[in-house]
Amino acid sequence: MIITIDHLSFSSSSFQNDIDSLKNFGYNVLHQNELLENLQNKKLFLKNFSPTQKFCLLTLDNQISIEVLEYDEKFHTKSFMKPHIAISKLSKSKFLNNFNFEVHTNEKNSSNGLNLFQIDLLTNNLAKSTQFWESFGFKKEIQSNSNSLSMNFLSPLSNQTVKLHLILDTNQNHYKLLDYVGFNCLAFISTSIQNEKSNLESKNILTSEIQSLQIGQTIFDIFFCKSETGEIVEIIQPTKTNS
């Protein structure tokens, strides 16, 4: 069972600068490792595989965590995924947007904070993308036009709703990869990763093998999957914590 969104993944071309930028808006480094193992099960989802990667996971109360990764080779393309954030007017004047954020001014917020409230996602097939995201618990709203559709994810662990806004773009294709610079992957926590994989395979969704990775003191089982339209999702299950 999918119980929550764990993080949004960002492929960086300026690792420490991007970390510092997020820290300026209240994000805190939970884990950082500049020689983290790059799992073999990611090979299908990378243009160039290398055995290690730079890794940093940053968290902020009541917000989606952001995973910053930097690979040995960086490939620049127009990102198909754009998060919307609201920040104060004062913060906006100082904000260096390295992340392809769609930035809104929150007049009610005068603090040095950030609210990530929506993710835009470009797709060449709304129906196929909708079916894919429904597999992870997103529920579609009433569709107001034929060129876009909004979906909501409500975690059973919190009252926070995450909105995914699918936008039809006929120039998009399925060739989307994790080492393309920008936001490119949404990760979920599951209580039963093997059942999750079997369910996705029954829908003919491409999935990787499950592999284990230790981050900090915790061991996670992880696999990746990809839709026909190219969206990539990571499924994670914590399995063991070392004391």
Coordinates of N, CA and C in Angstrom, one line a residue:
M1 N 0.8 -1.2 0.0 CA 0.0 0.0 0.0 C 0.9 1.3 0.0
I2 N 0.6 2.2 -0.9 CA 1.2 3.5 -0.9 C 0.7 4.3 0.3
I3 N 1.6 4.8 1.1 CA 1.1 5.6 2.3 C 1.5 7.1 2.2
T4 N 2.5 7.4 1.5 CA 2.8 8.9 1.4 C 3.8 9.1 0.3
I5 N 3.9 10.4 -0.1 CA 5.0 10.8 -1.1 C 6.2 11.0 -0.2
D6 N 7.3 10.4 -0.6 CA 8.6 10.5 0.1 C 9.4 11.7 -0.3
H7 N 9.5 11.9 -1.6 CA 10.3 13.0 -2.1 C 10.1 13.3 -3.6
L8 N 10.6 14.4 -4.0 CA 10.7 14.8 -5.4 C 12.1 14.9 -5.7
S9 N 12.5 14.2 -6.8 CA 13.9 14.1 -7.2 C 14.3 15.1 -8.2
F10 N 15.5 15.7 -7.9 CA 16.0 16.8 -8.8 C 17.5 16.4 -9.2
S11 N 17.7 16.3 -10.5 CA 19.0 16.1 -11.1 C 19.7 17.4 -11.3
S12 N 20.8 17.6 -10.6 CA 21.5 18.9 -10.4 C 22.7 19.0 -11.3
S13 N 23.0 20.2 -11.8 CA 24.3 20.5 -12.4 C 25.2 21.3 -11.6
S14 N 24.7 21.7 -10.4 CA 25.5 22.5 -9.4 C 25.1 22.1 -8.0
F15 N 25.6 20.9 -7.6 CA 25.2 20.2 -6.4 C 25.1 21.1 -5.1
Q16 N 26.2 21.6 -4.7 CA 26.3 22.4 -3.5 C 25.5 23.7 -3.5
N17 N 25.5 24.3 -4.7 CA 24.7 25.6 -4.8 C 23.2 25.3 -4.7
D18 N 22.8 24.2 -5.3 CA 21.4 23.9 -5.2 C 21.0 23.5 -3.7
I19 N 21.8 22.8 -3.0 CA 21.6 22.5 -1.6 C 21.5 23.8 -0.8
D20 N 22.4 24.7 -1.0 CA 22.4 25.9 -0.3 C 21.2 26.8 -0.6
S21 N 20.7 26.7 -1.8 CA 19.5 27.5 -2.2 C 18.3 27.0 -1.4
L22 N 18.2 25.7 -1.3 CA 17.1 25.1 -0.6 C 17.2 25.3 0.9
K23 N 18.4 25.3 1.4 CA 18.6 25.6 2.9 C 18.2 27.0 3.2
N24 N 18.4 28.0 2.3 CA 18.0 29.3 2.5 C 16.4 29.5 2.7
F25 N 15.7 28.5 2.2 CA 14.2 28.5 2.4 C 13.7 27.5 3.4
G26 N 14.6 27.2 4.3 CA 14.2 26.4 5.5 C 14.4 24.9 5.4
Y27 N 14.8 24.4 4.2 CA 15.1 23.0 4.1 C 16.3 22.6 4.9
N28 N 16.3 21.5 5.5 CA 17.4 20.9 6.3 C 17.9 19.7 5.7
V29 N 19.2 19.5 5.7 CA 19.9 18.3 5.2 C 19.6 17.1 6.1
L30 N 18.9 16.1 5.7 CA 18.7 14.9 6.5 C 19.8 13.9 6.2
H31 N 20.2 13.7 5.0 CA 21.3 12.8 4.6 C 22.1 13.4 3.5
Q32 N 23.4 13.3 3.5 CA 24.2 13.7 2.4 C 25.4 12.8 2.2
N33 N 25.6 12.3 1.0 CA 26.7 11.4 0.7 C 27.1 11.6 -0.8
E34 N 28.3 12.1 -1.0 CA 28.8 12.4 -2.3 C 29.4 11.2 -3.0
L35 N 29.3 10.0 -2.4 CA 29.8 8.8 -3.1 C 28.7 7.7 -2.8
L36 N 27.5 8.0 -2.9 CA 26.4 7.0 -2.7 C 26.4 6.1 -3.8
E37 N 26.2 4.8 -3.5 CA 26.0 3.8 -4.5 C 24.9 4.1 -5.5
N38 N 25.1 3.9 -6.7 CA 24.1 4.0 -7.8 C 23.6 2.6 -8.1
L39 N 22.3 2.4 -7.8 CA 21.8 1.0 -7.9 C 21.8 0.6 -9.4
Q40 N 22.1 -0.7 -9.6 CA 22.0 -1.3 -10.9 C 20.7 -1.2 -11.5
N41 N 19.6 -1.3 -10.7 CA 18.3 -1.3 -11.2 C 17.8 0.1 -11.8
K42 N 18.7 1.1 -11.7 CA 18.5 2.4 -12.3 C 18.9 2.5 -13.8
K43 N 19.7 1.5 -14.2 CA 20.3 1.5 -15.5 C 19.3 1.8 -16.7
L44 N 18.1 1.2 -16.6 CA 17.1 1.4 -17.6 C 16.7 2.9 -17.7
F45 N 16.9 3.6 -16.6 CA 16.3 4.9 -16.5 C 17.4 6.0 -16.5
L46 N 18.6 5.7 -16.9 CA 19.7 6.6 -17.1 C 20.3 6.6 -18.5
K47 N 20.7 7.8 -18.9 CA 21.4 7.8 -20.2 C 22.8 7.2 -20.1
N48 N 23.4 7.6 -18.9 CA 24.8 7.1 -18.7 C 24.9 6.6 -17.2
F49 N 25.2 5.4 -17.0 CA 25.3 4.8 -15.7 C 26.7 4.9 -15.1
S50 N 26.8 5.4 -13.9 CA 28.1 5.4 -13.2 C 27.9 4.7 -11.8
P51 N 28.9 4.2 -11.2 CA 28.7 3.4 -10.0 C 28.3 4.2 -8.7
T52 N 28.6 5.5 -8.8 CA 28.3 6.3 -7.6 C 27.6 7.6 -8.1
Q53 N 27.0 8.3 -7.1 CA 26.3 9.6 -7.4 C 26.4 10.5 -6.2
K54 N 26.3 11.8 -6.4 CA 26.2 12.7 -5.3 C 24.8 12.7 -4.9
F55 N 24.5 12.7 -3.6 CA 23.2 12.5 -3.1 C 23.0 13.4 -1.8
C56 N 21.8 14.1 -1.8 CA 21.4 14.9 -0.6 C 19.9 14.9 -0.5
L57 N 19.4 14.5 0.6 CA 18.0 14.5 0.9 C 17.7 15.7 1.9
L58 N 16.8 16.6 1.5 CA 16.5 17.7 2.3 C 15.0 17.7 2.7
T59 N 14.7 18.1 3.9 CA 13.4 18.0 4.4 C 12.9 19.4 4.9
L60 N 11.6 19.6 4.9 CA 11.0 20.8 5.5 C 9.6 20.4 6.0
D61 N 9.3 20.9 7.2 CA 8.1 20.5 7.9 C 6.9 20.8 6.9
N62 N 6.0 19.8 6.8 CA 4.7 19.9 6.0 C 5.0 20.2 4.6
Q63 N 6.1 19.8 4.0 CA 6.4 20.0 2.6 C 7.0 18.7 2.1
I64 N 6.9 18.5 0.8 CA 7.5 17.4 0.1 C 9.1 17.5 0.2
S65 N 9.7 16.5 0.7 CA 11.2 16.5 0.7 C 11.7 16.5 -0.7
I66 N 12.9 17.1 -0.8 CA 13.6 17.2 -2.2 C 14.9 16.4 -2.1
E67 N 15.1 15.5 -3.1 CA 16.3 14.8 -3.2 C 17.1 15.4 -4.3
V68 N 18.3 15.9 -4.0 CA 19.2 16.5 -5.0 C 20.3 15.4 -5.3
L69 N 20.4 15.1 -6.6 CA 21.4 14.2 -7.1 C 22.2 14.8 -8.2
E70 N 23.5 14.5 -8.2 CA 24.4 14.9 -9.3 C 25.1 13.7 -9.9
Y71 N 25.0 13.5 -11.2 CA 25.6 12.4 -11.8 C 26.9 12.8 -12.5
D72 N 27.8 11.9 -12.9 CA 29.0 12.2 -13.5 C 28.8 13.0 -14.8
E73 N 27.8 12.5 -15.6 CA 27.5 13.3 -16.8 C 26.1 13.9 -16.7
K74 N 26.0 15.1 -17.2 CA 24.8 15.9 -17.0 C 24.2 16.2 -18.4
F75 N 22.9 16.0 -18.6 CA 22.2 16.1 -19.9 C 21.1 17.2 -19.7
H76 N 21.2 18.3 -20.5 CA 20.3 19.4 -20.3 C 19.2 19.3 -21.4
T77 N 18.0 19.2 -20.9 CA 16.8 19.2 -21.8 C 15.7 20.0 -21.1
K78 N 14.7 20.3 -21.8 CA 13.6 21.1 -21.3 C 12.8 20.1 -20.3
S79 N 12.7 20.5 -19.1 CA 12.1 19.6 -18.1 C 10.6 19.5 -18.3
F80 N 10.1 18.3 -18.1 CA 8.6 18.0 -18.3 C 7.9 18.2 -17.0
M81 N 8.6 18.5 -15.9 CA 8.0 18.5 -14.6 C 8.4 19.8 -13.9
K82 N 7.3 20.6 -13.5 CA 7.6 21.9 -12.9 C 6.7 22.1 -11.6
P83 N 7.4 22.1 -10.5 CA 6.7 22.4 -9.2 C 6.3 23.8 -9.1
H84 N 5.2 24.1 -8.5 CA 4.7 25.5 -8.1 C 5.0 25.7 -6.7
I85 N 5.6 26.9 -6.4 CA 5.9 27.2 -5.0 C 5.4 28.6 -4.7
A86 N 5.0 28.8 -3.4 CA 4.6 30.2 -3.0 C 5.6 30.6 -1.9
I87 N 6.1 31.8 -2.1 CA 7.0 32.4 -1.2 C 6.6 33.9 -0.9
S88 N 7.2 34.5 0.1 CA 6.8 35.8 0.4 C 7.4 36.8 -0.6
K89 N 6.8 38.0 -0.7 CA 7.2 39.0 -1.7 C 8.7 39.3 -1.5
L90 N 9.1 39.5 -0.2 CA 10.5 39.8 0.1 C 11.4 38.7 -0.4
S91 N 11.0 37.5 -0.1 CA 11.9 36.3 -0.5 C 12.0 36.2 -2.0
K92 N 10.9 36.5 -2.7 CA 10.9 36.4 -4.1 C 11.9 37.3 -4.8
S93 N 12.0 38.5 -4.2 CA 13.0 39.5 -4.7 C 14.4 39.0 -4.6
K94 N 14.7 38.1 -3.7 CA 16.0 37.6 -3.4 C 16.2 36.2 -4.0
F95 N 15.2 35.6 -4.6 CA 15.2 34.2 -4.9 C 16.0 33.9 -6.2
L96 N 16.9 33.0 -6.1 CA 17.6 32.5 -7.3 C 17.0 31.2 -7.7
N97 N 16.3 31.2 -8.8 CA 15.5 30.0 -9.2 C 16.4 29.0 -10.0
N98 N 17.1 28.1 -9.4 CA 17.8 27.1 -10.1 C 17.0 25.9 -10.4
F99 N 15.7 25.9 -10.0 CA 15.0 24.6 -9.9 C 13.8 24.5 -10.9
N100 N 13.7 25.5 -11.8 CA 12.6 25.5 -12.7 C 11.2 25.6 -12.0
F101 N 11.2 26.2 -10.8 CA 10.0 26.4 -10.0 C 9.1 27.4 -10.8
E102 N 7.8 27.2 -10.7 CA 6.9 28.3 -11.0 C 6.6 29.0 -9.7
V103 N 7.1 30.3 -9.6 CA 7.1 31.0 -8.4 C 5.9 31.9 -8.2
H104 N 5.2 31.8 -7.1 CA 4.0 32.6 -6.8 C 4.3 33.4 -5.5
T105 N 3.7 34.6 -5.4 CA 3.9 35.4 -4.2 C 2.8 35.1 -3.2
N106 N 3.1 34.8 -2.0 CA 2.2 34.5 -1.0 C 2.1 35.8 -0.1
E107 N 1.1 36.6 -0.3 CA 1.0 37.8 0.4 C 0.8 37.7 1.9
K108 N 0.2 36.5 2.3 CA 0.0 36.3 3.7 C 1.2 35.8 4.5
N109 N 2.3 35.5 3.7 CA 3.4 34.9 4.4 C 4.6 35.9 4.3
S110 N 5.0 36.4 5.4 CA 6.2 37.3 5.4 C 7.4 36.6 5.9
S111 N 7.4 35.4 6.2 CA 8.5 34.6 6.7 C 9.4 34.1 5.5
N112 N 10.6 33.7 5.9 CA 11.5 33.1 4.9 C 11.2 31.7 4.6
G113 N 10.0 31.4 4.1 CA 9.5 30.0 3.9 C 9.1 29.8 2.5
L114 N 8.7 28.5 2.3 CA 8.4 28.0 0.9 C 7.3 27.0 1.0
N115 N 6.3 27.2 0.1 CA 5.2 26.2 0.1 C 5.1 25.6 -1.3
L116 N 5.4 24.3 -1.4 CA 5.3 23.6 -2.7 C 3.9 23.0 -2.7
F117 N 3.0 23.5 -3.6 CA 1.6 23.1 -3.5 C 1.1 22.4 -4.8
Q118 N 1.9 22.4 -5.9 CA 1.4 21.8 -7.1 C 2.6 21.4 -8.0
I119 N 2.4 20.3 -8.7 CA 3.4 19.9 -9.7 C 2.7 19.8 -11.1
D120 N 3.2 20.6 -12.0 CA 2.8 20.5 -13.4 C 3.6 19.4 -14.1
L121 N 2.9 18.7 -14.9 CA 3.6 17.6 -15.6 C 3.1 17.5 -17.1
L122 N 4.0 17.7 -18.0 CA 3.7 17.7 -19.4 C 3.6 16.2 -20.0
T123 N 2.6 15.9 -20.8 CA 2.4 14.6 -21.3 C 1.8 14.6 -22.7
N124 N 2.1 13.7 -23.5 CA 1.5 13.6 -24.8 C 0.3 12.8 -24.9
N125 N -0.1 12.2 -23.7 CA -1.4 11.5 -23.7 C -2.0 11.5 -22.3
L126 N -3.0 12.4 -22.1 CA -3.6 12.6 -20.8 C -4.2 11.3 -20.2
A127 N -4.8 10.5 -21.1 CA -5.5 9.3 -20.6 C -4.5 8.3 -20.0
K128 N -3.4 8.1 -20.7 CA -2.4 7.1 -20.3 C -1.7 7.6 -19.0
S129 N -1.4 8.9 -18.9 CA -0.8 9.5 -17.7 C -1.7 9.4 -16.5
T130 N -3.0 9.7 -16.8 CA -4.0 9.6 -15.7 C -4.0 8.2 -15.1
Q131 N -4.1 7.2 -16.0 CA -4.1 5.8 -15.5 C -2.9 5.4 -14.7
F132 N -1.7 5.9 -15.2 CA -0.5 5.7 -14.5 C -0.5 6.2 -13.1
W133 N -0.9 7.5 -12.9 CA -0.8 8.1 -11.6 C -1.9 7.6 -10.7
E134 N -3.0 7.1 -11.2 CA -4.0 6.5 -10.4 C -3.5 5.2 -9.7
S135 N -2.5 4.6 -10.3 CA -1.9 3.4 -9.7 C -1.2 3.7 -8.3
F136 N -0.9 5.0 -8.1 CA -0.2 5.4 -6.9 C -1.1 6.2 -5.9
G137 N -2.4 6.2 -6.2 CA -3.4 6.8 -5.3 C -3.8 8.2 -5.6
F138 N -3.4 8.7 -6.8 CA -3.9 10.0 -7.2 C -5.4 9.9 -7.7
K139 N -6.2 10.8 -7.3 CA -7.6 10.9 -7.7 C -7.8 12.1 -8.6
K140 N -8.5 11.8 -9.8 CA -8.7 12.9 -10.7 C -9.9 13.8 -10.3
E141 N -9.7 15.1 -10.6 CA -10.8 16.1 -10.4 C -11.7 16.0 -11.7
I142 N -12.8 16.8 -11.6 CA -13.6 16.9 -12.8 C -12.8 17.7 -13.9
Q143 N -12.7 17.1 -15.1 CA -11.9 17.7 -16.1 C -12.6 18.9 -16.7
S144 N -12.0 20.1 -16.7 CA -12.7 21.3 -17.2 C -12.4 21.5 -18.7
N145 N -11.3 21.0 -19.2 CA -11.0 21.1 -20.7 C -10.3 19.9 -21.1
S146 N -10.1 19.8 -22.5 CA -9.5 18.6 -23.0 C -8.0 18.6 -23.0
N147 N -7.4 19.8 -22.6 CA -5.9 19.9 -22.7 C -5.2 19.8 -21.4
S148 N -6.0 19.6 -20.3 CA -5.3 19.5 -19.0 C -6.2 18.8 -18.0
L149 N -5.7 18.3 -16.9 CA -6.4 17.5 -15.9 C -5.7 17.6 -14.6
S150 N -6.4 17.8 -13.5 CA -5.8 17.9 -12.2 C -6.1 16.6 -11.4
M151 N -5.1 16.1 -10.6 CA -5.3 15.0 -9.8 C -4.7 15.3 -8.4
N152 N -5.3 14.7 -7.4 CA -4.9 15.0 -6.0 C -4.5 13.7 -5.3
F153 N -3.5 13.8 -4.5 CA -3.0 12.7 -3.6 C -3.2 13.1 -2.2
L154 N -3.9 12.4 -1.4 CA -4.1 12.6 0.0 C -3.5 11.5 0.8
S155 N -2.4 11.7 1.5 CA -1.8 10.7 2.3 C -2.6 10.3 3.5
P156 N -2.8 9.0 3.8 CA -3.5 8.5 5.0 C -2.7 8.9 6.2
L157 N -1.5 9.4 6.1 CA -0.7 9.8 7.3 C -0.8 11.2 7.6
S158 N -1.4 12.0 6.8 CA -1.5 13.5 7.0 C -2.7 14.0 6.3
N159 N -3.0 15.3 6.6 CA -4.1 16.0 5.9 C -3.6 16.8 4.7
Q160 N -2.3 16.7 4.3 CA -1.8 17.4 3.2 C -2.2 16.8 1.9
T161 N -2.7 17.6 1.0 CA -3.0 17.2 -0.4 C -2.0 17.7 -1.3
V162 N -1.5 16.8 -2.2 CA -0.6 17.2 -3.3 C -1.3 17.2 -4.6
K163 N -1.2 18.3 -5.3 CA -1.9 18.4 -6.6 C -1.0 18.1 -7.8
L164 N -1.4 17.3 -8.7 CA -0.6 17.0 -9.9 C -1.5 17.6 -11.1
H165 N -0.9 18.5 -11.8 CA -1.6 19.1 -13.0 C -1.0 18.5 -14.3
L166 N -1.8 17.7 -14.9 CA -1.3 17.1 -16.2 C -1.7 18.0 -17.3
I167 N -0.7 18.3 -18.2 CA -0.9 19.3 -19.3 C -0.6 18.6 -20.6
L168 N -1.5 18.6 -21.6 CA -1.2 18.0 -22.8 C -0.2 18.8 -23.6
D169 N 0.8 18.1 -24.1 CA 1.9 18.7 -24.9 C 2.3 17.7 -25.9
T170 N 1.9 17.9 -27.2 CA 2.1 16.8 -28.2 C 3.6 16.7 -28.6
N171 N 4.4 17.7 -28.1 CA 5.9 17.6 -28.4 C 6.6 16.6 -27.4
Q172 N 5.9 16.2 -26.4 CA 6.5 15.3 -25.4 C 6.6 13.9 -26.0
N173 N 7.6 13.1 -25.5 CA 7.7 11.7 -25.8 C 8.0 10.9 -24.6
H174 N 8.2 9.6 -24.7 CA 8.5 8.7 -23.6 C 9.9 8.7 -23.2
Y175 N 10.8 9.5 -23.9 CA 12.2 9.4 -23.6 C 12.6 10.4 -22.5
K176 N 12.3 10.0 -21.3 CA 12.6 10.8 -20.1 C 13.5 10.0 -19.2
L177 N 14.6 10.6 -18.7 CA 15.6 9.8 -17.9 C 16.0 10.6 -16.7
L178 N 16.5 9.8 -15.7 CA 16.8 10.4 -14.4 C 18.0 11.3 -14.4
D179 N 18.9 11.2 -15.4 CA 20.1 12.1 -15.4 C 19.9 13.3 -16.3
Y180 N 18.6 13.5 -16.7 CA 18.3 14.8 -17.4 C 18.2 15.8 -16.3
V181 N 18.9 16.9 -16.4 CA 18.9 18.0 -15.4 C 17.5 18.5 -15.2
G182 N 17.1 18.6 -13.9 CA 15.8 19.1 -13.6 C 15.0 18.2 -12.7
F183 N 13.8 18.5 -12.4 CA 12.9 17.6 -11.7 C 12.5 16.5 -12.6
N184 N 12.5 15.2 -12.2 CA 12.2 14.1 -13.1 C 11.6 12.9 -12.5
C185 N 11.3 12.9 -11.2 CA 10.9 11.6 -10.5 C 10.2 12.0 -9.2
L186 N 9.1 11.3 -9.0 CA 8.3 11.4 -7.7 C 8.5 10.0 -7.0
A187 N 8.8 10.0 -5.7 CA 9.0 8.8 -5.0 C 8.0 8.6 -3.9
F188 N 7.5 7.4 -3.7 CA 6.5 7.0 -2.8 C 7.0 6.0 -1.8
I189 N 6.4 6.1 -0.6 CA 6.7 5.0 0.5 C 5.6 4.0 0.4
S190 N 5.9 2.7 0.4 CA 5.0 1.6 0.4 C 5.2 0.7 1.6
T191 N 4.1 0.1 2.0 CA 4.2 -0.8 3.1 C 4.4 -2.2 2.6
S192 N 4.3 -2.4 1.3 CA 4.4 -3.8 0.7 C 5.0 -3.6 -0.7
I193 N 6.3 -3.5 -0.8 CA 6.9 -3.1 -2.1 C 6.7 -4.3 -3.2
Q194 N 6.8 -5.5 -2.7 CA 6.6 -6.6 -3.7 C 5.2 -6.6 -4.3
N195 N 4.2 -6.4 -3.4 CA 2.8 -6.3 -3.9 C 2.6 -5.1 -4.9
E196 N 3.3 -4.0 -4.6 CA 3.3 -2.8 -5.4 C 3.8 -3.1 -6.8
K197 N 5.0 -3.8 -6.8 CA 5.6 -4.2 -8.1 C 4.7 -5.1 -8.9
S198 N 4.1 -6.1 -8.2 CA 3.3 -7.1 -8.9 C 2.0 -6.4 -9.5
N199 N 1.5 -5.5 -8.8 CA 0.3 -4.7 -9.2 C 0.6 -3.9 -10.5
L200 N 1.8 -3.2 -10.5 CA 2.1 -2.4 -11.6 C 2.4 -3.3 -12.8
E201 N 3.1 -4.4 -12.6 CA 3.4 -5.4 -13.7 C 2.1 -5.9 -14.3
S202 N 1.1 -6.1 -13.5 CA -0.2 -6.6 -14.0 C -0.9 -5.6 -15.0
K203 N -0.5 -4.3 -14.9 CA -1.0 -3.3 -15.7 C 0.0 -3.0 -16.9
N204 N 1.0 -3.9 -17.1 CA 2.0 -3.8 -18.1 C 2.8 -2.5 -18.0
I205 N 3.0 -2.1 -16.8 CA 3.9 -0.9 -16.5 C 5.3 -1.4 -16.3
L206 N 6.3 -0.8 -17.0 CA 7.7 -1.2 -16.9 C 8.2 -1.0 -15.5
T207 N 8.8 -2.1 -14.9 CA 9.3 -2.0 -13.6 C 10.8 -2.6 -13.6
S208 N 11.6 -2.0 -12.7 CA 12.9 -2.6 -12.5 C 12.9 -3.7 -11.4
E209 N 14.0 -4.3 -11.2 CA 14.1 -5.3 -10.1 C 14.1 -4.5 -8.8
I210 N 13.8 -5.1 -7.7 CA 13.9 -4.5 -6.3 C 15.4 -4.7 -5.8
Q211 N 16.0 -3.6 -5.4 CA 17.3 -3.7 -4.8 C 17.3 -3.0 -3.5
S212 N 18.3 -3.3 -2.6 CA 18.4 -2.7 -1.3 C 19.5 -1.6 -1.3
L213 N 19.3 -0.5 -0.6 CA 20.3 0.5 -0.5 C 20.3 1.1 1.0
Q214 N 21.5 1.2 1.5 CA 21.5 1.8 2.9 C 21.8 3.3 2.8
I215 N 21.0 4.1 3.4 CA 21.1 5.5 3.5 C 21.1 5.9 5.0
G216 N 22.2 6.4 5.5 CA 22.3 6.6 6.9 C 22.3 5.3 7.6
Q217 N 21.5 5.1 8.6 CA 21.4 3.9 9.4 C 20.2 3.0 8.9
T218 N 19.5 3.4 7.9 CA 18.4 2.6 7.4 C 18.6 2.0 6.1
I219 N 18.1 0.7 5.9 CA 18.2 0.0 4.7 C 16.8 0.1 4.0
F220 N 16.8 0.4 2.8 CA 15.6 0.6 2.0 C 15.5 -0.4 0.8
D221 N 14.4 -1.0 0.6 CA 14.2 -1.7 -0.7 C 13.6 -0.7 -1.7
I222 N 14.1 -0.7 -2.9 CA 13.7 0.3 -3.9 C 13.5 -0.3 -5.3
F223 N 12.5 0.1 -6.0 CA 12.5 -0.2 -7.4 C 11.9 1.1 -8.1
F224 N 12.1 1.1 -9.5 CA 11.7 2.2 -10.3 C 10.7 1.6 -11.3
C225 N 9.8 2.5 -11.8 CA 8.9 2.1 -12.8 C 8.6 3.3 -13.8
K226 N 8.2 3.0 -15.0 CA 8.0 4.1 -16.0 C 6.8 3.9 -16.8
S227 N 6.0 5.0 -17.0 CA 4.8 4.9 -17.8 C 5.1 4.9 -19.3
E228 N 4.1 4.6 -20.1 CA 4.2 4.6 -21.5 C 4.6 6.0 -22.0
T229 N 4.2 7.0 -21.3 CA 4.4 8.4 -21.6 C 5.7 9.0 -21.0
G230 N 6.4 8.2 -20.3 CA 7.8 8.5 -19.9 C 8.0 8.9 -18.4
E231 N 6.9 9.1 -17.7 CA 7.0 9.5 -16.3 C 7.7 8.4 -15.5
I232 N 8.6 8.8 -14.6 CA 9.3 7.8 -13.8 C 8.9 8.0 -12.3
V233 N 8.7 6.9 -11.6 CA 8.3 6.8 -10.2 C 9.2 5.9 -9.5
E234 N 9.6 6.2 -8.3 CA 10.4 5.4 -7.4 C 9.5 4.9 -6.2
I235 N 9.6 3.6 -5.9 CA 8.9 3.1 -4.8 C 9.9 2.6 -3.8
I236 N 9.6 3.0 -2.5 CA 10.6 2.7 -1.4 C 9.9 2.1 -0.3
Q237 N 10.6 1.1 0.4 CA 10.1 0.5 1.6 C 11.3 0.4 2.6
P238 N 11.2 1.1 3.7 CA 12.2 0.9 4.8 C 12.1 -0.5 5.3
T239 N 13.2 -1.2 5.4 CA 13.2 -2.6 5.8 C 13.9 -2.9 7.1
K240 N 15.0 -2.0 7.4 CA 15.8 -2.3 8.6 C 16.5 -1.0 9.0
T241 N 16.5 -0.8 10.3 CA 17.3 0.3 10.9 C 18.4 -0.2 11.8
N242 N 19.7 0.1 11.4 CA 20.8 -0.4 12.2 C 21.0 0.6 13.4
S243 N 21.2 0.0 14.6 CA 21.5 0.9 15.8 C 22.9 1.3 15.8

